[in-house]
Short mmCIF file of C-alpha atoms in Angstrom, two decimals:
data_model
loop_
_atom_site.label_atom_id
_atom_site.label_comp_id
_atom_site.label_asym_id
_atom_site.label_seq_id
_atom_site.Cartn_x
_atom_site.Cartn_y
_atom_site.Cartn_z
CA MET W 1 25.45 293.48 213.35
CA ARG W 2 26.73 289.99 212.68
CA SER W 3 25.13 287.00 214.34
CA SER W 4 28.24 286.20 216.39
CA SER W 5 28.18 289.76 217.76
CA LEU W 6 24.53 289.38 218.62
CA ARG W 7 25.22 286.09 220.36
CA SER W 8 28.04 287.66 222.37
CA LEU W 9 25.92 290.66 223.29
CA SER W 10 23.03 288.39 224.28
CA LEU W 11 25.31 286.37 226.54
CA VAL W 12 26.59 289.48 228.29
CA LEU W 13 23.09 290.91 228.69
CA ALA W 14 21.82 287.60 230.03
CA VAL W 15 24.54 287.35 232.65
CA GLY W 16 24.18 291.04 233.47
CA GLY W 17 20.44 290.51 233.72
CA VAL W 18 20.99 287.85 236.35
CA LEU W 19 23.46 289.99 238.29
CA ILE W 20 21.54 293.22 238.38
CA PRO W 21 18.21 291.92 239.76
CA ALA W 22 20.21 290.20 242.47
CA ALA W 23 21.53 293.59 243.54
CA ALA W 24 19.64 296.11 245.55
CA ALA W 25 18.83 299.56 244.29
CA ALA W 26 21.57 302.16 244.35
CA GLN W 27 22.65 303.18 247.81
CA THR W 28 23.95 306.47 249.02
CA GLY W 29 26.56 307.73 251.43
CA ASN W 30 29.26 305.11 251.05
CA GLN W 31 30.42 305.74 247.47
CA SER W 32 28.70 302.48 246.60
CA ASP W 33 28.34 303.54 242.98
CA VAL W 34 32.10 303.42 242.43
CA THR W 35 33.42 300.86 244.87
CA GLY W 36 33.09 297.86 242.58
CA ILE W 37 34.60 297.20 239.17
CA PRO W 38 34.11 300.51 237.35
CA ILE W 39 31.25 300.82 234.93
CA THR W 40 32.32 304.38 234.23
CA THR W 41 34.99 303.41 231.69
CA SER W 42 35.78 300.49 229.41
CA SER W 43 37.55 298.78 232.34
CA VAL W 44 35.03 295.96 232.11
CA VAL W 45 36.44 295.09 228.68
CA SER W 46 39.94 296.58 228.92
CA PRO W 47 41.81 293.61 227.30
CA VAL W 48 39.67 294.04 224.19
CA PHE W 49 40.81 297.59 223.51
CA SER W 50 44.32 297.52 224.86
CA VAL W 51 47.57 297.25 222.94
CA SER W 52 47.83 293.97 221.08
CA VAL W 53 50.81 291.92 222.09
CA GLY W 54 50.17 289.24 219.52
CA GLY W 55 52.41 288.54 216.56
CA ALA W 56 52.02 290.30 213.20
CA VAL W 57 52.72 289.41 209.57
CA ARG W 58 52.61 291.63 206.50
CA VAL W 59 50.56 290.22 203.64
CA ILE W 60 48.77 291.41 200.50
CA THR W 61 45.02 291.34 200.25
CA PHE W 62 42.23 292.87 198.21
CA VAL W 63 41.52 296.46 199.16
CA THR W 64 38.09 295.62 200.54
CA PRO W 65 35.99 292.49 201.03
CA GLN W 66 33.65 293.87 198.36
CA VAL W 67 36.48 294.05 195.82
CA ALA W 68 37.45 290.49 196.69
CA GLN W 69 33.88 289.36 196.13
CA SER W 70 33.73 291.19 192.81
CA TYR W 71 37.03 289.63 191.78
CA GLN W 72 35.68 286.17 192.53
CA GLN W 73 32.56 286.80 190.46
CA THR W 74 34.56 288.25 187.57
CA SER W 75 36.93 285.27 187.64
CA ALA W 76 34.02 282.87 187.39
CA ARG W 77 32.40 284.81 184.56
CA VAL W 78 35.59 285.25 182.52
CA ASN W 79 36.51 281.62 183.08
CA ALA W 80 33.12 280.47 181.79
CA GLU W 81 33.24 282.80 178.79
CA LEU W 82 36.74 281.73 177.78
CA ALA W 83 35.79 278.08 178.22
CA SER W 84 32.84 278.49 175.89
CA GLN W 85 34.74 280.85 173.56
CA THR W 86 32.20 283.61 174.16
CA PHE W 87 34.59 286.08 175.78
CA THR W 88 34.30 289.58 174.37
CA GLU W 89 36.82 292.35 174.85
CA ARG W 90 35.62 295.73 176.08
CA SER W 91 36.09 297.09 172.57
CA GLY W 92 33.47 294.61 171.40
CA VAL W 93 35.99 292.41 169.61
CA ARG W 94 35.55 288.69 170.15
CA PRO W 95 38.96 286.96 170.02
CA PRO W 96 39.34 283.86 167.81
CA PRO W 97 38.19 280.63 169.50
CA ALA W 98 41.71 279.15 169.41
CA THR W 99 43.03 282.24 171.22
CA GLN W 100 40.30 282.08 173.84
CA ASN W 101 40.91 278.39 174.36
CA LEU W 102 44.65 278.89 174.83
CA VAL W 103 44.19 281.73 177.32
CA TYR W 104 41.57 279.64 179.12
CA GLU W 105 43.86 276.63 179.36
CA VAL W 106 46.59 278.73 180.97
CA ALA W 107 44.41 280.83 183.27
CA ALA W 108 42.24 277.91 184.40
CA GLY W 109 45.37 276.05 185.51
CA GLY W 110 44.24 272.56 184.60
CA SER W 111 46.34 269.57 183.69
CA THR W 112 47.06 270.96 180.23
CA SER W 113 48.17 274.36 181.51
CA ALA W 114 51.90 273.61 181.44
CA ASP W 115 51.85 272.78 177.74
CA ALA W 116 49.50 275.69 177.03
CA ALA W 117 51.83 278.03 178.93
CA ASN W 118 54.74 277.03 176.69
CA ARG W 119 52.64 277.69 173.59
CA LEU W 120 51.56 281.07 174.93
CA VAL W 121 55.17 282.08 175.65
CA ALA W 122 56.11 281.08 172.12
CA ILE W 123 53.35 283.26 170.68
CA LEU W 124 54.24 286.25 172.86
CA THR W 125 57.89 286.07 171.82
CA SER W 126 57.54 285.09 168.17
CA ASN W 127 58.15 288.60 166.88
CA ASN W 128 59.56 289.86 170.12
CA ALA W 129 62.64 287.83 170.84
CA SER W 130 64.81 290.08 172.98
CA THR W 131 66.25 288.46 176.07
CA ALA W 132 64.26 290.75 178.35
CA ALA W 133 61.01 290.11 176.49
CA ILE W 134 61.47 286.34 176.64
CA THR W 135 62.27 286.43 180.35
CA ASP W 136 59.36 288.74 181.08
CA ALA W 137 56.97 286.66 178.95
CA GLN W 138 57.92 283.52 180.84
CA ALA W 139 57.51 285.29 184.19
CA PHE W 140 54.13 286.69 183.19
CA VAL W 141 52.73 283.41 181.85
CA GLU W 142 53.86 281.59 184.98
CA SER W 143 52.06 284.10 187.22
CA PHE W 144 49.00 284.09 184.92
CA ARG W 145 48.76 280.32 185.05
CA GLY W 146 45.86 279.21 187.25
CA LEU W 147 44.87 282.81 188.06
CA LEU W 148 41.16 282.33 187.28
CA ALA W 149 40.97 279.02 189.13
CA LYS W 150 42.44 280.66 192.22
CA GLY W 151 39.99 283.53 191.95
CA ILE W 152 37.01 281.21 191.72
CA ALA W 153 38.16 279.21 194.74
CA MET W 154 38.44 282.23 197.02
CA ASP W 155 36.78 282.10 200.43
CA PRO W 156 35.34 285.46 201.59
CA ARG W 157 36.07 284.63 205.23
CA PHE W 158 39.79 284.97 204.54
CA PHE W 159 42.18 287.61 203.27
CA ASN W 160 42.97 285.35 200.25
CA SER W 161 46.52 286.63 200.30
CA LEU W 162 47.87 284.07 197.86
CA THR W 163 45.25 284.98 195.28
CA ALA W 164 45.76 288.73 195.74
CA THR W 165 49.51 288.28 195.53
CA GLN W 166 49.21 286.20 192.36
CA LEU W 167 46.99 288.85 190.75
CA ALA W 168 49.42 291.62 191.73
CA ASN W 169 52.34 289.56 190.39
CA ALA W 170 50.49 288.77 187.14
CA VAL W 171 49.68 292.44 186.52
CA ALA W 172 53.20 293.58 187.37
CA ALA W 173 54.73 290.86 185.19
CA TYR W 174 52.37 291.68 182.32
CA ASN W 175 53.29 295.36 182.47
CA ALA W 176 56.98 294.45 182.63
CA PHE W 177 56.51 292.30 179.55
CA VAL W 178 54.79 295.16 177.71
CA ASP W 179 57.62 297.49 178.73
CA SER W 180 60.26 295.13 177.37
CA SER W 181 58.41 294.34 174.14
CA THR W 182 59.52 295.79 170.85
CA GLU W 183 57.72 298.43 168.86
CA ALA W 184 57.16 295.99 166.00
CA PHE W 185 55.47 293.50 168.34
CA LEU W 186 53.21 296.04 169.99
CA ALA W 187 52.29 297.66 166.66
CA ALA W 188 50.98 294.34 165.32
CA PRO W 189 50.40 292.11 168.35
CA PRO W 190 48.95 288.60 168.27
CA PRO W 191 45.31 288.40 169.40
CA GLU W 192 46.48 286.68 172.59
CA LEU W 193 47.96 289.96 173.88
CA GLY W 194 44.69 291.84 173.49
CA THR W 195 42.76 288.99 175.08
CA ILE W 196 45.11 288.83 178.05
CA ARG W 197 44.97 292.59 178.47
CA SER W 198 41.19 292.52 178.39
CA VAL W 199 41.05 289.70 180.93
CA LEU W 200 43.39 291.59 183.26
CA LEU W 201 41.44 294.83 182.82
CA GLN W 202 38.27 293.08 183.86
CA LEU W 203 39.96 291.40 186.81
CA THR W 204 41.53 294.63 188.08
CA ALA W 205 38.37 296.73 187.80
CA ARG W 206 37.32 298.06 191.22
CA MET Z 1 57.77 315.71 209.13
CA THR Z 2 54.47 314.55 207.73
CA HIS Z 3 51.07 315.83 208.81
CA ALA Z 4 50.27 312.49 210.44
CA SER Z 5 53.52 312.55 212.36
CA ARG Z 6 52.88 316.09 213.56
CA ALA Z 7 49.41 315.07 214.73
CA ARG Z 8 50.86 312.10 216.54
CA VAL Z 9 53.49 314.18 218.30
CA ALA Z 10 50.90 316.80 219.26
CA ALA Z 11 48.60 314.13 220.61
CA ARG Z 12 51.34 312.66 222.72
CA ALA Z 13 52.37 316.07 223.99
CA LEU Z 14 48.81 316.85 225.01
CA CYS Z 15 48.42 313.50 226.72
CA VAL Z 16 51.60 313.99 228.68
CA ALA Z 17 50.45 317.47 229.73
CA LEU Z 18 47.07 316.16 230.81
CA VAL Z 19 48.43 313.27 232.68
CA ALA Z 20 51.30 315.29 234.15
CA LEU Z 21 52.94 312.14 235.26
CA CYS Z 22 55.44 311.10 232.76
CA GLY Z 23 58.08 313.03 230.91
CA ALA Z 24 58.53 310.44 228.26
CA ALA Z 25 59.22 312.08 224.96
CA TYR Z 26 59.00 310.56 221.58
CA ILE Z 27 60.72 311.05 218.36
CA ALA Z 28 58.09 310.19 215.82
CA PRO Z 29 59.36 308.35 212.79
CA ALA Z 30 58.94 310.39 209.68
CA SER Z 31 60.10 309.33 206.32
CA ALA Z 32 58.72 309.76 202.88
CA GLN Z 33 60.37 309.01 199.62
CA SER Z 34 59.06 309.59 196.14
CA PRO Z 35 60.06 307.39 193.24
CA ARG Z 36 62.13 308.97 190.51
CA PRO Z 37 60.40 308.75 187.12
CA ALA Z 38 62.21 306.87 184.38
CA PRO Z 39 63.31 308.81 181.34
CA PRO Z 40 60.84 308.58 178.41
CA ALA Z 41 61.42 306.10 175.59
CA ASN Z 42 60.74 306.92 171.96
CA PRO Z 43 57.30 308.53 171.69
CA ARG Z 44 55.64 305.91 169.47
CA LEU Z 45 56.88 302.97 171.53
CA ASP Z 46 55.97 304.79 174.71
CA SER Z 47 52.48 305.37 173.40
CA LEU Z 48 52.06 301.71 172.46
CA ARG Z 49 53.26 300.59 175.86
CA ARG Z 50 50.84 302.96 177.57
CA LEU Z 51 48.07 301.55 175.38
CA TYR Z 52 48.72 297.98 176.46
CA ARG Z 53 49.57 298.49 180.10
CA VAL Z 54 46.90 297.69 182.70
CA PRO Z 55 46.30 299.49 186.02
CA PRO Z 56 47.65 298.06 189.25
CA ALA Z 57 45.75 295.23 190.91
CA PRO Z 58 43.21 296.37 193.55
CA VAL Z 59 45.26 295.03 196.41
CA ARG Z 60 47.03 296.51 199.39
CA PRO Z 61 49.57 295.36 201.93
CA ILE Z 62 48.25 294.90 205.44
CA VAL Z 63 49.69 293.88 208.73
CA VAL Z 64 47.67 291.04 210.15
CA ALA Z 65 48.05 290.93 213.88
CA THR Z 66 47.34 287.90 215.92
CA PHE Z 67 45.37 290.03 218.34
CA LEU Z 68 46.03 289.29 221.93
CA GLY Z 69 45.06 292.18 224.16
CA ALA Z 70 47.34 292.94 227.03
CA PRO Z 71 45.82 291.99 230.38
CA GLY Z 72 43.98 294.69 232.25
CA SER Z 73 45.74 296.20 235.23
CA SER Z 74 42.70 297.61 236.97
CA LEU Z 75 39.84 296.19 238.97
CA GLY Z 76 38.65 299.18 240.97
CA SER Z 77 40.37 301.99 239.10
CA PRO Z 78 39.67 303.19 235.56
CA SER Z 79 41.49 301.38 232.79
CA VAL Z 80 44.23 303.29 231.02
CA SER Z 81 43.17 301.84 227.68
CA GLY Z 82 40.00 303.00 225.97
CA VAL Z 83 37.78 302.85 222.93
CA GLY Z 84 37.99 304.72 219.64
CA THR Z 85 35.72 305.41 216.69
CA GLY Z 86 33.60 302.38 215.92
CA ASP Z 87 34.27 300.79 219.30
CA TYR Z 88 31.37 300.11 221.61
CA PHE Z 89 31.03 298.34 224.92
CA VAL Z 90 28.46 297.34 227.46
CA GLY Z 91 29.17 295.98 230.90
CA ALA Z 92 27.54 295.14 234.20
CA GLY Z 93 29.17 295.31 237.60
CA TYR Z 94 28.15 293.68 240.83
CA GLN Z 95 29.22 293.98 244.46
CA GLU Z 96 28.17 291.25 246.85
CA ARG Z 97 27.87 293.97 249.47
CA THR Z 98 28.83 297.61 249.69
CA ARG Z 99 31.03 299.27 252.29
CA PHE Z 100 29.68 299.19 255.81
CA SER Z 101 26.60 297.30 254.70
CA ASP Z 102 25.41 293.82 253.85
CA ARG Z 103 23.44 294.94 250.81
CA PRO Z 104 24.48 294.06 247.28
CA ASP Z 105 24.73 296.66 244.56
CA GLY Z 106 25.05 296.67 240.80
CA GLY Z 107 25.01 298.84 237.74
CA VAL Z 108 25.37 298.93 234.01
CA GLY Z 109 27.61 300.99 231.77
CA ILE Z 110 27.51 301.53 228.04
CA GLY Z 111 30.08 303.45 226.10
CA ALA Z 112 31.43 304.46 222.74
CA GLY Z 113 34.55 306.08 221.37
CA LEU Z 114 35.43 308.89 219.02
CA GLY Z 115 38.82 309.25 217.36
CA ASP Z 116 41.80 307.03 216.73
CA PRO Z 117 43.77 306.49 219.95
CA GLU Z 118 46.83 305.31 218.03
CA ALA Z 119 46.97 308.20 215.56
CA GLY Z 120 46.09 310.83 218.13
CA ILE Z 121 43.69 311.16 221.01
CA ALA Z 122 40.35 309.40 221.33
CA LEU Z 123 37.43 310.34 223.51
CA GLU Z 124 35.61 307.64 225.40
CA SER Z 125 32.14 308.50 226.68
CA THR Z 126 30.27 306.28 229.08
CA LEU Z 127 26.74 306.34 230.40
CA SER Z 128 26.47 304.57 233.73
CA SER Z 129 23.25 303.50 235.33
CA TYR Z 130 23.58 303.03 239.08
CA SER Z 131 19.92 302.18 239.44
CA SER Z 132 18.67 298.74 238.70
CA ILE Z 133 15.50 297.34 240.31
CA ARG Z 134 13.73 299.75 242.59
CA HIS Z 135 14.42 302.71 240.35
CA SER Z 136 14.14 302.56 236.61
CA PHE Z 137 17.21 302.15 234.45
CA ALA Z 138 19.44 305.24 234.42
CA SER Z 139 17.20 307.14 236.82
CA ILE Z 140 20.36 307.32 238.93
CA GLY Z 141 23.42 307.65 236.77
CA GLY Z 142 26.27 309.60 235.36
CA PHE Z 143 28.24 310.48 232.29
CA SER Z 144 31.99 309.91 232.34
CA PHE Z 145 34.58 310.96 229.79
CA LYS Z 146 38.13 309.88 229.15
CA LEU Z 147 40.73 311.14 226.68
CA HIS Z 148 43.30 308.52 225.89
CA HIS Z 149 46.18 307.67 223.62
CA ARG Z 150 47.98 304.43 223.00
CA ASP Z 151 51.38 303.91 221.47
CA PRO Z 152 51.72 300.32 220.24
CA GLN Z 153 55.33 300.84 219.20
CA HIS Z 154 56.46 301.64 222.72
CA LEU Z 155 53.59 299.75 224.41
CA MET Z 156 52.60 302.89 226.29
CA LEU Z 157 49.11 304.06 227.25
CA TYR Z 158 47.98 307.46 228.49
CA ALA Z 159 44.61 308.60 229.78
CA ALA Z 160 42.98 311.52 231.52
CA GLY Z 161 39.35 311.65 232.45
CA VAL Z 162 36.48 312.85 234.52
CA GLU Z 163 34.40 310.21 236.20
CA ASN Z 164 30.78 311.21 236.68
CA ALA Z 165 31.32 314.60 235.10
CA ILE Z 166 27.55 314.80 235.00
CA SER Z 167 25.46 312.84 237.46
CA TRP Z 168 21.85 312.74 238.48
CA GLY Z 169 19.31 310.96 240.62
CA GLY Z 170 21.30 311.22 243.85
CA SER Z 171 24.34 309.19 242.93
CA ASP Z 172 26.83 308.90 245.79
CA ALA Z 173 29.81 308.53 243.47
CA GLY Z 174 30.84 312.17 243.23
CA THR Z 175 33.00 313.62 240.49
CA SER Z 176 36.59 312.45 240.19
CA VAL Z 177 39.23 313.86 237.88
CA TYR Z 178 42.23 311.70 237.10
CA GLY Z 179 45.22 311.20 234.87
CA MET Z 180 47.16 308.01 234.37
CA VAL Z 181 49.84 306.30 232.35
CA GLY Z 182 50.36 302.63 231.62
CA HIS Z 183 52.96 300.37 230.11
CA ILE Z 184 52.89 296.83 228.77
CA PHE Z 185 55.92 294.69 229.59
CA VAL Z 186 56.46 291.69 227.33
CA LEU Z 187 58.27 289.38 229.69
CA ARG Z 188 58.43 286.40 227.38
CA PRO Z 189 57.49 286.47 223.67
CA GLY Z 190 54.91 284.10 222.24
CA ASP Z 191 51.14 284.20 222.08
CA ASN Z 192 50.65 281.18 224.31
CA THR Z 193 53.35 281.88 226.84
CA SER Z 194 52.15 281.87 230.41
CA LEU Z 195 53.33 284.78 232.55
CA GLY Z 196 54.48 286.39 229.32
CA VAL Z 197 52.87 289.82 229.58
CA LEU Z 198 52.66 292.27 232.48
CA SER Z 199 50.55 295.42 232.40
CA GLY Z 200 51.13 298.27 234.79
CA SER Z 201 49.39 301.58 235.32
CA VAL Z 202 49.66 304.45 237.76
CA GLY Z 203 47.65 307.60 238.15
CA ILE Z 204 46.62 310.47 240.35
CA GLY Z 205 43.13 311.70 240.89
CA SER Z 206 40.73 313.68 243.03
CA GLY Z 207 37.34 312.58 244.31
CA ARG Z 208 37.18 308.86 245.00
CA PHE Z 209 40.89 308.41 244.43
CA ARG Z 210 41.62 310.20 247.71
CA SER Z 211 42.11 308.19 250.87
CA GLN Z 212 39.04 307.34 252.86
CA SER Z 213 40.06 309.73 255.64
CA ALA Z 214 40.46 312.55 253.10
CA VAL Z 215 36.98 311.80 251.76
CA LEU Z 216 35.44 311.71 255.23
CA ASP Z 217 37.23 314.93 256.26
CA HIS Z 218 36.27 316.64 252.98
CA ARG Z 219 39.90 317.45 252.26
CA SER Z 220 40.54 318.54 248.66
CA THR Z 221 43.63 316.45 248.09
CA VAL Z 222 44.62 314.05 245.36
CA GLY Z 223 45.34 310.37 245.73
CA VAL Z 224 47.57 307.94 243.90
CA PHE Z 225 46.18 304.78 242.34
CA GLY Z 226 47.57 302.07 240.12
CA GLY Z 227 47.63 298.40 239.33
CA LEU Z 228 49.38 295.44 237.81
CA GLY Z 229 47.99 292.69 235.61
CA VAL Z 230 49.81 289.58 234.50
CA ARG Z 231 48.58 287.06 231.99
CA LEU Z 232 48.59 283.54 233.38
CA VAL Z 233 47.43 281.88 230.17
CA PRO Z 234 45.97 283.57 227.05
CA ALA Z 235 42.46 283.52 228.51
CA VAL Z 236 43.18 284.31 232.14
CA ALA Z 237 45.00 287.21 233.82
CA LEU Z 238 45.57 288.18 237.42
CA ALA Z 239 45.14 291.80 238.47
CA ALA Z 240 45.88 293.74 241.65
CA ASP Z 241 44.79 297.34 241.90
CA TRP Z 242 45.24 300.05 244.54
CA THR Z 243 42.26 302.35 244.06
CA GLY Z 244 43.58 305.17 246.23
CA GLN Z 245 41.53 303.81 249.12
CA ASP Z 246 41.85 300.05 249.12
CA LEU Z 247 43.49 297.10 247.39
CA ASP Z 248 41.41 295.06 244.93
CA ALA Z 249 42.62 291.80 243.42
CA GLY Z 250 41.13 289.15 241.19
CA VAL Z 251 41.14 287.45 237.83
CA THR Z 252 40.10 288.62 234.38
CA ILE Z 253 38.88 286.04 231.92
CA THR Z 254 38.59 286.40 228.15
CA PRO Z 255 37.13 283.02 227.22
CA PHE Z 256 36.71 283.72 223.50
CA PRO Z 257 39.60 285.85 222.19
CA ASP Z 258 37.76 286.80 218.99
CA ARG Z 259 34.46 287.65 220.69
CA GLY Z 260 35.32 290.52 223.00
CA ILE Z 261 33.65 289.06 226.09
CA VAL Z 262 35.47 289.76 229.33
CA GLY Z 263 34.58 288.59 232.80
CA SER Z 264 36.27 289.73 236.00
CA LEU Z 265 35.87 288.64 239.57
CA GLY Z 266 37.78 289.35 242.72
CA PHE Z 267 37.71 291.04 246.08
CA ALA Z 268 37.77 294.70 247.03
CA ASP Z 269 39.24 296.17 250.20
CA LEU Z 270 41.69 293.37 250.88
CA THR Z 271 43.60 295.89 252.99
CA HIS Z 272 40.57 296.72 255.16
CA SER Z 273 41.42 300.36 254.56
CA ALA Z 274 38.12 301.50 253.07
CA GLY Z 275 35.04 299.96 254.56
CA ASN Z 276 34.74 297.00 256.84
CA GLY Z 277 36.59 294.21 255.15
CA ALA Z 278 36.91 292.33 251.92
CA ARG Z 279 33.97 292.34 249.53
CA PHE Z 280 33.32 290.13 246.51
CA ILE Z 281 33.06 292.06 243.22
CA MET Z 282 32.54 290.93 239.66
CA SER Z 283 31.71 292.22 236.21
CA ILE Z 284 31.00 291.04 232.71
CA GLY Z 285 31.42 293.09 229.58
CA TYR Z 286 31.31 292.92 225.84
CA GLY Z 287 33.26 295.16 223.51
CA PHE Z 288 33.38 295.23 219.75
CA ASN Z 289 34.33 297.40 216.82
CA ALA Z 290 31.55 297.92 214.30
CA ARG Z 291 34.06 298.64 211.52
CA ARG Z 292 36.33 295.71 212.14
CA ASP Z 293 37.50 293.75 209.10
CA ASN Z 294 36.60 290.26 210.13
CA ARG Z 295 38.64 288.53 207.45
CA ARG Z 296 41.56 286.42 208.58
CA LEU Z 297 44.42 284.46 207.08
CA SER Z 298 43.44 281.11 205.64
CA PRO Z 299 45.46 278.03 206.57
CA GLU Z 300 46.87 278.11 203.03
CA ASP Z 301 47.93 281.76 203.44
CA LEU Z 302 49.44 281.08 206.85
CA ASN Z 303 51.38 278.16 205.44
CA ALA Z 304 52.77 280.36 202.67
CA VAL Z 305 53.61 283.20 205.07
CA PHE Z 306 55.55 281.04 207.45
CA LYS Z 307 57.34 279.14 204.69
CA SER Z 308 58.53 282.27 202.95
CA PRO Z 309 61.91 283.67 204.01
#
């Protein structure tokens, strides 16, 4: 039980503890057991369990707080590995330092990320120059930009809807880019594609 | 119709039968659509694309409610709302004096729920201790049960229960069977609107819900009870409740909306129809859900939500 729950329970027990000793023992013959506020149902707390009449908004969040926490830790680890060019794909391949640095610059969202994003789009469309692929590459890189920084800055007290939405958008945009890419590009992709895929795989692991 | 919808309709039908008060019928929404798969591309390209695709992000859409419970409409009668799985409550009640006496009385109740009252029917079980000082805790007491259902879409509540289905130690409460229905009226929208929400409930019951003369004459009749609650400000509501024997009225206070602490105080027998005049009554309770997701929207998220179209 959380500390705030314990504090609330303690307060109620303390007040109840003052009330009850002030009362006499149970009486008989005058329905005294049920002529006050009922303690036979949740009447004593009915607003807590009634229909909510507050407002509601629909947002995206991580499936569980544990997944959000794992995402934050993975973001920090991947960010550090890319920054130090020690990132290793699941296949065991270590991407070239220049590739890791470029992906880091975009995903970390620093002051150089805009220029890095343009360079990454150029690489992803160099042998893949259909209109759809270019549009999808630009959309993906924009949603990928700053993704790790946002993940690191998450606060577990909140739903972190912006971060979850950005991750969902980045994954959807990446898959759209893959779906619009040519066979020639996917058959011999630049190392950046594999690195990005590996980063996203690690970030989406549950 | 989906399985969940069928369960919902069945739950409502059962509630209506139990309560036997309201003929409200529902048409449960049921819709399910399945996406149509795209035609396959050329096999090699399709294989490459499958190789490079990544699984969906581990996220889900949720509806974040700014929870603001409707005010209670009961002070002396059972509440029409109840607890479900994971919900627990504890409360203490106090009467400054009991009927025809000048002696105070008090007791403690603890309860838990089973089932989802919004998807179907939930069972609320409560252990009440009517003994406090001179007898040990729960040496005089009872078990009460309530089946209930709530329909947030139509702001309706249904309940049927047995108060003190099992009792011991010489309790003078007796067993009372009841059914009731409630409705929440949103008079003015807005979380902070005063006089914005009105709760109403009405029920019939045996036992203590009969008139005092019926109780004294040992007549096996049923009585009608019901109440109204109106929220003055988010933390304070007024309630007036006809218990079947007398009119109770008072205020209900929820000082910390996120904490589940509720205090109530008022007067019973304002009509002088059960006992020998008005009596001061009060209670304090704490309710919580052990499975509640305590995350909330950050200021940054809220800003984005309310800026988006």
